[in-house]
Amino acid sequence: MLAVALIVILTVKCSLTEGALASNSSIDRKDRNREMSLQRLQALRALMSSQRPVLAAYIIPTADAHNSEYIDAADARREWISAFTGSAGTAVVTSSQALVWTDGRYYTQFEREVDLSAWTLMKQTLPDTPTLEKWLASNLKDGDVVGVDPQTMTRDEWTPIQTALKKISAQLVPISNNLVDDVRIELGDPAPKRSHNELAPLHVRYTGRTAGEKIAELRRKMAEKKASALVLTALDDIAYTLNLRGSDIEYNPVFFSYLIVMETNVVLYWGDGQLPPSVTDHLREEGVDSVEGKPYGDILEGLKEMARELSESGDGRHVIWLSNDANEAIHRAASGSDVLKRPIDLISEVSPVKLAKLVKNEIELQGFRNCHIKDGIAVVRFFRWLHDQIDGGEQITEVQASDKLLEFRRDEKDFMGPSFGTIAGSGANGAIIHYSPDREGQQTVIERDHMFLLDSGGQYRDGTTDITRTRHMSGNPTAEQRDAFTRVLKGQIMIGSALFPKGVKGNVLDSFARHALWEVGLDYGHGTGHGVGHYLNVHEGPSGVSWRPYPDDPGLNVGQILSNEPGFYKVGEYGIRHEDLIEIVAVDKGSDHPKAKNLRGDYDGRGVLGFSTLTLVPNQRECIDAEIMTDFEISYVNAYHRRVLDTLSPILKERGLLKDLEWLEGQCIPITRK
Amino acid sequence: MLAVALIVILTVKCSLTEGALASNSSIDRKDRNREMSLQRLQALRALMSSQRPVLAAYIIPTADAHNSEYIDAADARREWISAFTGSAGTAVVTSSQALVWTDGRYYTQFEREVDLSAWTLMKQTLPDTPTLEKWLASNLKDGDVVGVDPQTMTRDEWTPIQTALKKISAQLVPISNNLVDDVRIELGDPAPKRSHNELAPLHVRYTGRTAGEKIAELRRKMAEKKASALVLTALDDIAYTLNLRGSDIEYNPVFFSYLIVMETNVVLYWGDGQLPPSVTDHLREEGVDSVEGKPYGDILEGLKEMARELSESGDGRHVIWLSNDANEAIHRAASGSDVLKRPIDLISEVSPVKLAKLVKNEIELQGFRNCHIKDGIAVVRFFRWLHDQIDGGEQITEVQASDKLLEFRRDEKDFMGPSFGTIAGSGANGAIIHYSPDREGQQTVIERDHMFLLDSGGQYRDGTTDITRTRHMSGNPTAEQRDAFTRVLKGQIMIGSALFPKGVKGNVLDSFARHALWEVGLDYGHGTGHGVGHYLNVHEGPSGVSWRPYPDDPGLNVGQILSNEPGFYKVGEYGIRHEDLIEIVAVDKGSDHPKAKNLRGDYDGRGVLGFSTLTLVPNQRECIDAEIMTDFEISYVNAYHRRVLDTLSPILKERGLLKDLEWLEGQCIPITRK
């Protein structure tokens, strides 16, 4: 799945799979939207006027309280107020204006969905568009007050707006009631209830480390920083730490919660605070003895209370550690800034759990390798099926293909669900980078003369997969398509076969993936690689491979998982992307790596890193132009296909899937130059 | 010259060529240093105690008031107080401790030069070493006051220290008298007088744009930002704007000054404020009518006065624009923070002159191309001479070689002097990245079986050169040396031949230069490219090519000049570096570029950029292993050598330098595989 997401969420939250396409009902929807939109805006403006002080502007980000990439319907406030369904965007409402800042993926969609007589689109990717804070600073006046729900903004987002407003003697104030939620109640359309689904313990045979061990390690780090408490707010951080999984957010096996780790106890804010025996038993078994449950909604009061207690404890100064992506309300509550004369000091930096889960342990890595075998079987079976259908004259739509793929994945052990919404783009749809086929409206059939781009993934108890393969359905691509397909593959190989010093940041690798494309004036508009969680979010920070450095990237290290997914998109015609997940491995002269034997140094002791490819599905031979590949690249592809075949064929045989085996064998015949 | 400098000066100032080597007199020097060092420290501590409030610590950066890379003897305060002569480092003195933070290049030198009973070395490149601000925060107490001369610290350096101290309720205060200067006077060893040498106008036939045009452009930008004044503090910014050159700092044709541009007049703070007729005539001719001279030393008072006047002018709010690398004292004075109740607003961001001079105009580019022809002649003559001497059994030392090279450059029209201290490293000296041969002490002879690394450059009225060539003096390198030489060359070619989208930042290219080395576990510990001024500083921001992004890099564009200088260094044995200057050019299908004809796109309208190599000196054929090069790389090298020969040979012929011509012809014979 596309790496661009993780980059974009550095500034705005973004979900890749939400951008719904136009359907036949869009015109009706728009009329309805217009009426509702005005009514909603009027109600919000009335509420803004009734605040004391009166709000000159109210900001509505696309965000939940956990800085999640995917948000729950309960948090879709910007969508409700503006009718704009895109996954990224920030709305600002003043007494006379209403605006949404969003990026280039959504300009057309915005104009289709939104009442443009009430709302203004701020095209944030254009150089002349003022940033939100600049716009506020030039449209408000001395003494104006801007409100925002401080749970929907991280401190890093809050600070520049506050600074810009201060300069014009205006101010940004936290409004603890979310005004959009209040308007929804007032208009009889309350926000859906937040999910608090059941929790499922994940056994140490999958996680490799008990919750007790993980918490002990956190406490060691807290001791180094002299922190009295560590406040975890990112949902995947909490799921990882406790070896628990949930299902509150689609595709992400996480659950709404907060976790506070202290020297001798931990407090889990979840649901109504009643932890079921399955959870307390699991935690006890994993060596976490003292766990207190508190209601999810009490987190801010709980933090204030903790700040007050620490402050009054009389045993010297205390420090509380929280993640730099914790929201502004959490920052304020944890420091006790509203309740204490002298607030508690905060350490606000990248969460230690983010850094811990970035580097997978050996059990997690084995799980990743294993689930990629299962996922390879499913995807191979799917493609064999799809070619069979289309060759046999069947009309298969993108949605039907996605559903069939899910069926094949369901056959695999420990499969828990898709890791994101499948991107199945046939022909011109493949060139829409954030495409996802819509179940409603007209369906696109995968034609025999189409390039078909399929980006999908699975959640397994032993790991998470994310794979993109692009195939020409009749195996007869145009010369131009073959050239582009091959150049994208060359880029993927240049990453996959790269050696590099331990500790360099992911961004230094990005250009390798683009080199073969850049040589002929082609490129792609997304990053090259994102981190992947272990049966957790398919996009996981803080490392990644993009032209922009990831600010909290601690440097690449053995045991990290990245995607390797260059692409090329010809708008209106076709899209190509090749995506593997890759594991970072240490390489020396004796390693099983194609470049190992030539090693003459280890970068002066820093150590040599390389990649091992986890994904096990061949690339379509007919689309590869061996004439523009080096000898090394040809042998690299052939060795990879050999490995795919050697790994998958015994399983296919054992399961009696002989037609699939035969198909796979044909796919893995070595490529050669003419 | 090495790109690392520009990277390092992002945090500490650094001059590459100052690191003097140990000489025989170093032991005597050390004893003398010890005695002096203690006396100097005692005097400084006494002065710190006599301040009101008393200073708990005093910080002495390596810096002048202009954030210059090379500093004048008048500003070498850290060197004087500590006896440590390295070009980079920051000293902190408390009542009981004295420390210097410096980087890995200088650890050995520090221990050799400095009285270790009085001074502590803080190895800032080690992960366990606390930063200066962290050390202060954990070694000082509530209420402590730390002093620093605010002219020796940029605001960007000031702020994190101030923030760290605030956290422990200590404070950072500006001390307007430099205490080291005061101690020097007290001990009868006053700092040398600052140079204020003559100014030389640079004719528009060299600069391509008059000072009047440049100032008009600045005023347009000021109008956009509604800035009442633009304060220029970087010496090369001022020299560029006024088309004047000076000689106050070695190798850099700049002059100590400040320039304030206002709507209708400009004020030049220089010398005693009396501008000579040659300067005023030049500026008048170039369309700058209203220039006021003021004494250099009056800048802070002048800025405060301006702030006061603007504040009292009664015509609304004013903004002053200064460069983000202006020092803290300038920031304070410009805002009038000491004299006004409501200080003037500042825009503190990258200077518009930095961005203007980054992109060379067509006249400057022609000058660059032209001076590289002249420089090529000089360097070719030098290498022919050097091989002749060594082949003839002469003992040539590194210093003699450097002097001879200067002689050859002096023969060229408009040559004004070296652009930096020549790095002439034979054998193991070539592996010392910041080596410069010392005239004192034992001299290193360039042996016939040595690799010899020569990094040098010239200032010409029409441009600045910077070239490194590495040669094996007998033409018989070891297999390992040939392999490394060739891999460095492959890296240089991968940069030199790269195509990339307009606007990408320089850092995205860095890994291309390392790829062939990384493949075998080798690397080099410096950046790959730095910007170069036009008859200005050989290191010029704000762009460059390194694994770390340059924070103010506006993106690469046509007309920029960069160095392209990968290397490899085997400590104790040899060093290899190949350095060309390269010009960024636009490339399309019709361009004279080796990859032009394959272009199929222009990156969706962004535009295709590539490089044209300015430097014209062949690489040594005997050191190139064609077996590990691709066909493209071999033809690239041969085409380059053909161009060198075609360009230089008519000139050598015309000047009757037939032996040089013959030698060059031999160097340019095409390379082939066996």
Tab-separated table of N, CA and C in Angstrom, chain B residues 457-571:
chain	number	residue	atom	x	y	z
B	457	GLY	N	42.018	25.328	-5.832
B	457	GLY	CA	41.105	26.145	-6.623
B	457	GLY	C	41.617	27.548	-6.760
B	458	GLY	N	41.037	28.260	-7.695
B	458	GLY	CA	41.455	29.626	-7.937
B	458	GLY	C	40.286	30.588	-7.915
B	459	GLN	N	40.596	31.808	-7.475
B	459	GLN	CA	39.644	32.907	-7.627
B	459	GLN	C	40.029	33.651	-8.887
B	460	TYR	N	39.123	33.776	-9.812
B	460	TYR	CA	39.319	34.577	-11.024
B	460	TYR	C	38.237	35.643	-11.027
B	461	ARG	N	38.511	36.746	-11.698
B	461	ARG	CA	37.468	37.783	-11.761
B	461	ARG	C	36.192	37.229	-12.399
B	462	ASP	N	36.337	36.235	-13.280
B	462	ASP	CA	35.139	35.717	-13.950
B	462	ASP	C	34.555	34.475	-13.291
B	463	GLY	N	35.141	34.021	-12.187
B	463	GLY	CA	34.552	32.863	-11.517
B	463	GLY	C	35.520	32.225	-10.532
B	464	THR	N	35.057	31.164	-9.911
B	464	THR	CA	35.823	30.488	-8.859
B	464	THR	C	35.948	29.018	-9.253
B	465	THR	N	37.121	28.449	-9.065
B	465	THR	CA	37.300	27.033	-9.398
B	465	THR	C	37.631	26.233	-8.144
B	466	ASP	N	37.417	24.940	-8.234
B	466	ASP	CA	37.659	24.023	-7.115
B	466	ASP	C	37.731	22.633	-7.736
B	467	ILE	N	38.912	22.087	-7.770
B	467	ILE	CA	39.126	20.825	-8.472
B	467	ILE	C	39.970	19.881	-7.627
B	468	THR	N	39.604	18.609	-7.607
B	468	THR	CA	40.469	17.589	-7.000
B	468	THR	C	40.778	16.535	-8.044
B	469	ARG	N	42.038	16.222	-8.192
B	469	ARG	CA	42.438	15.077	-8.987
B	469	ARG	C	43.375	14.219	-8.141
B	470	THR	N	43.263	12.914	-8.322
B	470	THR	CA	44.124	11.979	-7.598
B	470	THR	C	44.921	11.221	-8.646
B	471	ARG	N	46.225	11.181	-8.467
B	471	ARG	CA	47.053	10.487	-9.453
B	471	ARG	C	48.036	9.563	-8.740
B	472	HIS	N	48.278	8.422	-9.366
B	472	HIS	CA	49.360	7.572	-8.876
B	472	HIS	C	50.611	8.003	-9.628
B	473	MET	N	51.662	8.358	-8.895
B	473	MET	CA	52.758	9.075	-9.532
B	473	MET	C	53.549	8.238	-10.527
B	474	SER	N	53.533	6.914	-10.372
B	474	SER	CA	54.212	6.110	-11.388
B	474	SER	C	53.205	5.460	-12.337
B	475	GLY	N	51.921	5.697	-12.095
B	475	GLY	CA	50.906	5.087	-12.961
B	475	GLY	C	50.736	3.602	-12.719
B	476	ASN	N	51.234	3.113	-11.588
B	476	ASN	CA	51.100	1.687	-11.265
B	476	ASN	C	50.401	1.464	-9.935
B	477	PRO	N	49.136	1.790	-9.855
B	477	PRO	CA	48.425	1.598	-8.586
B	477	PRO	C	48.247	0.112	-8.302
B	478	THR	N	47.986	-0.219	-7.047
B	478	THR	CA	47.635	-1.607	-6.718
B	478	THR	C	46.224	-1.883	-7.246
B	479	ALA	N	45.898	-3.170	-7.318
B	479	ALA	CA	44.566	-3.548	-7.795
B	479	ALA	C	43.495	-2.918	-6.908
B	480	GLU	N	43.766	-2.909	-5.600
B	480	GLU	CA	42.801	-2.334	-4.663
B	480	GLU	C	42.629	-0.833	-4.920
B	481	GLN	N	43.746	-0.158	-5.164
B	481	GLN	CA	43.672	1.281	-5.431
B	481	GLN	C	42.906	1.558	-6.726
B	482	ARG	N	43.166	0.751	-7.744
B	482	ARG	CA	42.452	0.941	-9.019
B	482	ARG	C	40.956	0.724	-8.827
B	483	ASP	N	40.627	-0.311	-8.061
B	483	ASP	CA	39.211	-0.592	-7.818
B	483	ASP	C	38.548	0.591	-7.109
B	484	ALA	N	39.200	1.091	-6.069
B	484	ALA	CA	38.622	2.209	-5.318
B	484	ALA	C	38.560	3.461	-6.195
B	485	PHE	N	39.642	3.733	-6.928
B	485	PHE	CA	39.679	4.894	-7.829
B	485	PHE	C	38.501	4.836	-8.793
B	486	THR	N	38.261	3.645	-9.333
B	486	THR	CA	37.214	3.482	-10.343
B	486	THR	C	35.829	3.610	-9.722
B	487	ARG	N	35.665	3.063	-8.516
B	487	ARG	CA	34.358	3.173	-7.861
B	487	ARG	C	34.022	4.622	-7.509
B	488	VAL	N	35.040	5.372	-7.075
B	488	VAL	CA	34.805	6.799	-6.815
B	488	VAL	C	34.412	7.490	-8.118
B	489	LEU	N	35.082	7.116	-9.201
B	489	LEU	CA	34.765	7.698	-10.504
B	489	LEU	C	33.346	7.322	-10.952
B	490	LYS	N	32.967	6.059	-10.710
B	490	LYS	CA	31.604	5.631	-11.052
B	490	LYS	C	30.576	6.481	-10.292
B	491	GLY	N	30.886	6.758	-9.031
B	491	GLY	CA	29.991	7.607	-8.242
B	491	GLY	C	29.905	9.007	-8.829
B	492	GLN	N	31.066	9.538	-9.209
B	492	GLN	CA	31.071	10.886	-9.797
B	492	GLN	C	30.277	10.910	-11.105
B	493	ILE	N	30.403	9.828	-11.883
B	493	ILE	CA	29.662	9.751	-13.151
B	493	ILE	C	28.166	9.599	-12.886
B	494	MET	N	27.814	8.835	-11.845
B	494	MET	CA	26.391	8.642	-11.579
B	494	MET	C	25.732	9.978	-11.212
B	495	ILE	N	26.471	10.838	-10.509
B	495	ILE	CA	25.966	12.198	-10.262
B	495	ILE	C	26.021	13.010	-11.551
B	496	GLY	N	27.181	13.018	-12.193
B	496	GLY	CA	27.396	13.888	-13.348
B	496	GLY	C	26.429	13.614	-14.480
B	497	SER	N	25.996	12.353	-14.613
B	497	SER	CA	25.113	11.995	-15.727
B	497	SER	C	23.648	11.897	-15.308
B	498	ALA	N	23.367	12.187	-14.035
B	498	ALA	CA	22.000	12.001	-13.531
B	498	ALA	C	21.017	12.973	-14.186
B	499	LEU	N	19.821	12.490	-14.408
B	499	LEU	CA	18.688	13.358	-14.742
B	499	LEU	C	17.734	13.322	-13.553
B	500	PHE	N	17.101	14.448	-13.270
B	500	PHE	CA	16.236	14.516	-12.083
B	500	PHE	C	15.267	15.673	-12.239
B	501	PRO	N	14.151	15.613	-11.499
B	501	PRO	CA	13.143	16.668	-11.663
B	501	PRO	C	13.614	18.003	-11.085
B	502	LYS	N	13.310	19.044	-11.769
B	502	LYS	CA	13.570	20.401	-11.266
B	502	LYS	C	12.938	20.553	-9.890
B	503	GLY	N	13.659	21.182	-8.984
B	503	GLY	CA	13.081	21.488	-7.682
B	503	GLY	C	13.355	20.462	-6.599
B	504	VAL	N	13.889	19.285	-6.952
B	504	VAL	CA	14.240	18.358	-5.868
B	504	VAL	C	15.411	18.963	-5.110
B	505	LYS	N	15.534	18.619	-3.834
B	505	LYS	CA	16.628	19.161	-3.037
B	505	LYS	C	17.894	18.338	-3.271
B	506	GLY	N	19.030	18.991	-3.086
B	506	GLY	CA	20.308	18.366	-3.408
B	506	GLY	C	20.542	17.038	-2.714
B	507	ASN	N	20.002	16.867	-1.510
B	507	ASN	CA	20.279	15.642	-0.762
B	507	ASN	C	19.779	14.378	-1.470
B	508	VAL	N	18.782	14.502	-2.346
B	508	VAL	CA	18.272	13.284	-2.987
B	508	VAL	C	19.297	12.682	-3.945
B	509	LEU	N	20.310	13.458	-4.317
B	509	LEU	CA	21.304	12.923	-5.261
B	509	LEU	C	22.467	12.227	-4.556
B	510	ASP	N	22.645	12.484	-3.278
B	510	ASP	CA	23.867	12.068	-2.584
B	510	ASP	C	24.179	10.585	-2.731
B	511	SER	N	23.186	9.734	-2.571
B	511	SER	CA	23.455	8.287	-2.575
B	511	SER	C	23.955	7.796	-3.929
B	512	PHE	N	23.620	8.505	-5.007
B	512	PHE	CA	24.140	8.110	-6.321
B	512	PHE	C	25.676	8.069	-6.292
B	513	ALA	N	26.265	9.046	-5.623
B	513	ALA	CA	27.725	9.125	-5.589
B	513	ALA	C	28.336	7.991	-4.771
B	514	ARG	N	27.551	7.399	-3.877
B	514	ARG	CA	28.081	6.373	-2.982
B	514	ARG	C	27.772	4.961	-3.464
B	515	HIS	N	26.887	4.813	-4.430
B	515	HIS	CA	26.349	3.491	-4.758
B	515	HIS	C	27.437	2.474	-5.071
B	516	ALA	N	28.383	2.831	-5.933
B	516	ALA	CA	29.407	1.863	-6.358
B	516	ALA	C	30.340	1.511	-5.202
B	517	LEU	N	30.539	2.456	-4.279
B	517	LEU	CA	31.355	2.177	-3.087
B	517	LEU	C	30.567	1.330	-2.092
B	518	TRP	N	29.320	1.717	-1.847
B	518	TRP	CA	28.479	0.979	-0.889
B	518	TRP	C	28.377	-0.498	-1.269
B	519	GLU	N	28.375	-0.782	-2.562
B	519	GLU	CA	28.251	-2.168	-3.014
B	519	GLU	C	29.348	-3.071	-2.480
B	520	VAL	N	30.502	-2.483	-2.153
B	520	VAL	CA	31.601	-3.316	-1.640
B	520	VAL	C	31.961	-2.954	-0.204
B	521	GLY	N	31.075	-2.221	0.469
B	521	GLY	CA	31.310	-1.935	1.889
B	521	GLY	C	32.189	-0.725	2.144
B	522	LEU	N	32.369	0.128	1.121
B	522	LEU	CA	33.188	1.336	1.299
B	522	LEU	C	32.298	2.583	1.273
B	523	ASP	N	32.827	3.669	1.824
B	523	ASP	CA	32.068	4.922	1.899
B	523	ASP	C	33.064	6.055	2.138
B	524	TYR	N	32.596	7.259	2.198
B	524	TYR	CA	33.460	8.395	2.565
B	524	TYR	C	32.703	9.290	3.531
B	525	GLY	N	33.449	9.897	4.430
B	525	GLY	CA	32.831	10.601	5.562
B	525	GLY	C	32.614	12.075	5.328
B	526	HIS	N	32.286	12.451	4.114
B	526	HIS	CA	31.968	13.863	3.872
B	526	HIS	C	30.854	13.941	2.844
B	527	GLY	N	30.313	15.131	2.672
B	527	GLY	CA	29.253	15.328	1.693
B	527	GLY	C	29.788	15.195	0.274
B	528	THR	N	28.875	15.264	-0.690
B	528	THR	CA	29.265	15.041	-2.087
B	528	THR	C	29.385	16.337	-2.865
B	529	GLY	N	28.664	17.356	-2.470
B	529	GLY	CA	28.730	18.586	-3.249
B	529	GLY	C	28.343	19.809	-2.455
B	530	HIS	N	29.007	20.910	-2.766
B	530	HIS	CA	28.658	22.196	-2.141
B	530	HIS	C	28.443	23.219	-3.246
B	531	GLY	N	27.690	24.253	-2.949
B	531	GLY	CA	27.567	25.356	-3.882
B	531	GLY	C	28.863	26.148	-3.948
B	532	VAL	N	29.032	26.929	-5.007
B	532	VAL	CA	30.254	27.709	-5.201
B	532	VAL	C	29.852	29.121	-5.608
B	533	GLY	N	30.480	30.114	-4.988
B	533	GLY	CA	30.181	31.503	-5.334
B	533	GLY	C	30.865	31.919	-6.623
B	534	HIS	N	30.366	33.003	-7.218
B	534	HIS	CA	30.984	33.553	-8.422
B	534	HIS	C	32.007	34.599	-8.003
B	535	TYR	N	33.281	34.258	-8.140
B	535	TYR	CA	34.363	35.069	-7.570
B	535	TYR	C	33.943	35.516	-6.165
B	536	LEU	N	33.564	34.499	-5.399
B	536	LEU	CA	33.156	34.700	-4.007
B	536	LEU	C	33.560	33.448	-3.227
B	537	ASN	N	32.896	33.161	-2.143
B	537	ASN	CA	33.314	32.033	-1.311
B	537	ASN	C	33.196	30.705	-2.058
B	538	VAL	N	34.207	29.874	-1.918
B	538	VAL	CA	34.211	28.588	-2.610
B	538	VAL	C	33.166	27.647	-2.011
B	539	HIS	N	32.756	27.886	-0.795
B	539	HIS	CA	31.603	27.178	-0.213
B	539	HIS	C	30.475	28.186	-0.102
B	540	GLU	N	29.421	27.941	-0.848
B	540	GLU	CA	28.310	28.894	-0.835
B	540	GLU	C	27.007	28.136	-0.647
B	541	GLY	N	26.186	28.569	0.288
B	541	GLY	CA	24.879	27.954	0.505
B	541	GLY	C	23.869	28.508	-0.455
B	542	PRO	N	22.601	28.218	-0.276
B	542	PRO	CA	22.068	27.312	0.747
B	542	PRO	C	21.794	25.902	0.226
B	543	SER	N	22.283	25.544	-0.964
B	543	SER	CA	22.076	24.189	-1.472
B	543	SER	C	23.354	23.381	-1.335
B	544	GLY	N	23.230	22.091	-1.473
B	544	GLY	CA	24.390	21.218	-1.462
B	544	GLY	C	23.919	19.788	-1.583
B	545	VAL	N	24.859	18.882	-1.727
B	545	VAL	CA	24.523	17.468	-1.904
B	545	VAL	C	25.158	16.692	-0.763
B	546	SER	N	24.324	16.195	0.135
B	546	SER	CA	24.820	15.451	1.279
B	546	SER	C	23.700	14.548	1.760
B	547	TRP	N	24.037	13.587	2.596
B	547	TRP	CA	22.971	12.730	3.113
B	547	TRP	C	22.010	13.517	3.999
B	548	ARG	N	22.504	14.605	4.576
B	548	ARG	CA	21.620	15.461	5.364
B	548	ARG	C	21.072	16.565	4.474
B	549	PRO	N	19.765	16.833	4.533
B	549	PRO	CA	19.249	17.934	3.715
B	549	PRO	C	19.801	19.268	4.228
B	550	TYR	N	20.010	20.186	3.327
B	550	TYR	CA	20.373	21.549	3.722
B	550	TYR	C	19.067	22.259	4.051
B	551	PRO	N	18.927	22.799	5.266
B	551	PRO	CA	17.612	23.281	5.695
B	551	PRO	C	17.027	24.373	4.797
B	552	ASP	N	17.856	25.229	4.226
B	552	ASP	CA	17.312	26.328	3.422
B	552	ASP	C	17.405	26.069	1.922
B	553	ASP	N	17.692	24.841	1.534
B	553	ASP	CA	17.785	24.498	0.104
B	553	ASP	C	16.433	24.759	-0.562
B	554	PRO	N	16.378	25.687	-1.515
B	554	PRO	CA	15.079	25.950	-2.163
B	554	PRO	C	14.761	24.955	-3.269
B	555	GLY	N	15.613	23.967	-3.491
B	555	GLY	CA	15.400	23.024	-4.600
B	555	GLY	C	16.338	23.367	-5.742
B	556	LEU	N	16.786	22.345	-6.452
B	556	LEU	CA	17.778	22.562	-7.504
B	556	LEU	C	17.134	23.211	-8.733
B	557	ASN	N	17.920	24.068	-9.387
B	557	ASN	CA	17.394	24.829	-10.516
B	557	ASN	C	18.515	25.106	-11.518
B	558	VAL	N	18.116	25.401	-12.742
B	558	VAL	CA	19.072	25.708	-13.803
B	558	VAL	C	19.959	26.883	-13.388
B	559	GLY	N	21.266	26.769	-13.618
B	559	GLY	CA	22.167	27.880	-13.347
B	559	GLY	C	22.869	27.798	-12.009
B	560	GLN	N	22.589	26.758	-11.240
B	560	GLN	CA	23.346	26.584	-9.993
B	560	GLN	C	24.667	25.887	-10.294
B	561	ILE	N	25.651	26.177	-9.463
B	561	ILE	CA	26.950	25.509	-9.570
B	561	ILE	C	27.143	24.662	-8.314
B	562	LEU	N	27.531	23.416	-8.517
B	562	LEU	CA	27.802	22.521	-7.381
B	562	LEU	C	29.146	21.848	-7.596
B	563	SER	N	29.742	21.392	-6.515
B	563	SER	CA	30.882	20.489	-6.690
B	563	SER	C	30.345	19.068	-6.723
B	564	ASN	N	31.120	18.173	-7.316
B	564	ASN	CA	30.751	16.756	-7.439
B	564	ASN	C	32.000	16.001	-7.027
B	565	GLU	N	32.061	15.611	-5.743
B	565	GLU	CA	33.340	15.159	-5.209
B	565	GLU	C	33.264	13.972	-4.261
B	566	PRO	N	32.905	12.807	-4.786
B	566	PRO	CA	33.018	11.619	-3.950
B	566	PRO	C	34.488	11.273	-3.685
B	567	GLY	N	34.710	10.414	-2.716
B	567	GLY	CA	36.095	10.053	-2.383
B	567	GLY	C	36.144	8.708	-1.693
B	568	PHE	N	37.342	8.283	-1.406
B	568	PHE	CA	37.555	7.112	-0.552
B	568	PHE	C	38.899	7.278	0.135
B	569	TYR	N	38.950	6.940	1.413
B	569	TYR	CA	40.149	7.209	2.197
B	569	TYR	C	40.539	5.978	2.974
B	570	LYS	N	41.710	5.474	2.715
B	570	LYS	CA	42.204	4.335	3.497
B	570	LYS	C	43.239	4.885	4.463
B	571	VAL	N	42.842	4.965	5.722
B	571	VAL	CA	43.670	5.652	6.716
B	571	VAL	C	45.051	4.999	6.778
